[in-house]
Amino acid sequence: MANILLVDDDVENLWSLQVALEGDSHRVSVAGDVRRALDILRRNPIQCIVTDYEMPEIDGVEFCRIVRSQPAHCALPIVMLSASPEPTDTPPFWNRFFRKPARVEDLISVIEEHTAAPLAGPASWQRRNAVASMRALLQCEHPPASRWAPVSARCWP
């Protein structure tokens, strides 16, 4: 069970994906645009993002780049969906790309692959997670940092 953020400007796509993922016991937050998605991401412990590629104002590629540039979220798994082919003119800031219409089973499988520890045991999961984290870290613009902001002791009474 993972906390998933769905980002799509098409309400029908959001609704159908939300129903499918909640039916598989995932907790789902939905956003109709990138600004709302960034607000949700700031306020909630999201474990995976599923985003559309073609959206007004800020597209999926730019959204992925913004997420990867944030130290607290640079290793977050991102799955991109689109009716268009995968963009090749930019570095892939996402982990997986699916062409619409994507099979829900494939999408759920990828989400679980990136968010859940497999039954093989914690040692193999940690090894695989370390490799995935290193790959994501190499894509980050800034090194990872704590989600906690430093507090100056001078501001205390």
mmCIF file of N, CA and C in Angstrom, residues 51-54 79-87 96-104 106-107:
data_model
loop_
_atom_site.group_PDB
_atom_site.id
_atom_site.type_symbol
_atom_site.label_atom_id
_atom_site.label_comp_id
_atom_site.label_asym_id
_atom_site.label_seq_id
_atom_site.Cartn_x
_atom_site.Cartn_y
_atom_site.Cartn_z
ATOM 1 N N THR A 51 2.068 10.717 -13.576
ATOM 2 C CA THR A 51 1.719 11.990 -14.204
ATOM 3 C C THR A 51 1.492 11.848 -15.700
ATOM 4 N N ASP A 52 0.647 12.714 -16.210
ATOM 5 C CA ASP A 52 0.423 12.815 -17.644
ATOM 6 C C ASP A 52 1.568 13.620 -18.249
ATOM 7 N N TYR A 53 1.817 13.429 -19.529
ATOM 8 C CA TYR A 53 2.874 14.176 -20.213
ATOM 9 C C TYR A 53 2.350 15.510 -20.741
ATOM 10 N N GLU A 54 1.247 15.473 -21.463
ATOM 11 C CA GLU A 54 0.726 16.680 -22.108
ATOM 12 C C GLU A 54 -0.319 17.352 -21.223
ATOM 13 N N VAL A 79 6.178 7.784 -12.696
ATOM 14 C CA VAL A 79 5.686 7.065 -13.872
ATOM 15 C C VAL A 79 4.959 8.087 -14.734
ATOM 16 N N MET A 80 5.320 8.142 -16.012
ATOM 17 C CA MET A 80 4.674 9.093 -16.920
ATOM 18 C C MET A 80 3.779 8.341 -17.896
ATOM 19 N N LEU A 81 2.587 8.893 -18.118
ATOM 20 C CA LEU A 81 1.623 8.341 -19.070
ATOM 21 C C LEU A 81 1.397 9.351 -20.184
ATOM 22 N N SER A 82 1.249 8.858 -21.413
ATOM 23 C CA SER A 82 0.948 9.774 -22.511
ATOM 24 C C SER A 82 0.408 9.027 -23.710
ATOM 25 N N ALA A 83 -0.450 9.701 -24.455
ATOM 26 C CA ALA A 83 -0.896 9.163 -25.739
ATOM 27 C C ALA A 83 0.185 9.383 -26.790
ATOM 28 N N SER A 84 1.088 10.306 -26.524
ATOM 29 C CA SER A 84 2.201 10.600 -27.436
ATOM 30 C C SER A 84 3.372 9.660 -27.153
ATOM 31 N N PRO A 85 4.295 9.553 -28.094
ATOM 32 C CA PRO A 85 5.494 8.750 -27.843
ATOM 33 C C PRO A 85 6.357 9.376 -26.743
ATOM 34 N N GLU A 86 7.213 8.553 -26.163
ATOM 35 C CA GLU A 86 8.108 9.037 -25.114
ATOM 36 C C GLU A 86 9.037 10.106 -25.677
ATOM 37 N N PRO A 87 9.145 11.248 -24.991
ATOM 38 C CA PRO A 87 10.028 12.302 -25.486
ATOM 39 C C PRO A 87 11.491 11.858 -25.428
ATOM 40 N N ARG A 96 9.563 5.304 -15.383
ATOM 41 C CA ARG A 96 8.903 4.482 -16.402
ATOM 42 C C ARG A 96 7.969 5.344 -17.226
ATOM 43 N N PHE A 97 7.787 4.946 -18.477
ATOM 44 C CA PHE A 97 6.902 5.659 -19.396
ATOM 45 C C PHE A 97 5.936 4.650 -19.994
ATOM 46 N N PHE A 98 4.639 4.968 -19.962
ATOM 47 C CA PHE A 98 3.617 4.119 -20.567
ATOM 48 C C PHE A 98 2.840 4.924 -21.601
ATOM 49 N N ARG A 99 2.558 4.305 -22.732
ATOM 50 C CA ARG A 99 1.670 4.920 -23.728
ATOM 51 C C ARG A 99 0.234 4.626 -23.337
ATOM 52 N N LYS A 100 -0.621 5.639 -23.458
ATOM 53 C CA LYS A 100 -2.050 5.442 -23.213
ATOM 54 C C LYS A 100 -2.665 4.785 -24.435
ATOM 55 N N PRO A 101 -3.586 3.900 -24.281
ATOM 56 C CA PRO A 101 -4.113 3.408 -23.014
ATOM 57 C C PRO A 101 -3.189 2.339 -22.426
ATOM 58 N N ALA A 102 -2.778 2.542 -21.208
ATOM 59 C CA ALA A 102 -1.895 1.590 -20.527
ATOM 60 C C ALA A 102 -2.746 0.586 -19.754
ATOM 61 N N ARG A 103 -2.228 -0.609 -19.650
ATOM 62 C CA ARG A 103 -2.923 -1.617 -18.839
ATOM 63 C C ARG A 103 -2.741 -1.277 -17.368
ATOM 64 N N VAL A 104 -3.838 -1.273 -16.632
ATOM 65 C CA VAL A 104 -3.800 -0.931 -15.210
ATOM 66 C C VAL A 104 -2.921 -1.919 -14.452
ATOM 67 N N ASP A 106 -0.237 -3.420 -15.469
ATOM 68 C CA ASP A 106 1.170 -3.058 -15.673
ATOM 69 C C ASP A 106 1.544 -1.850 -14.818
ATOM 70 N N LEU A 107 0.664 -0.879 -14.761
ATOM 71 C CA LEU A 107 0.911 0.319 -13.967
ATOM 72 C C LEU A 107 1.030 -0.032 -12.484
#
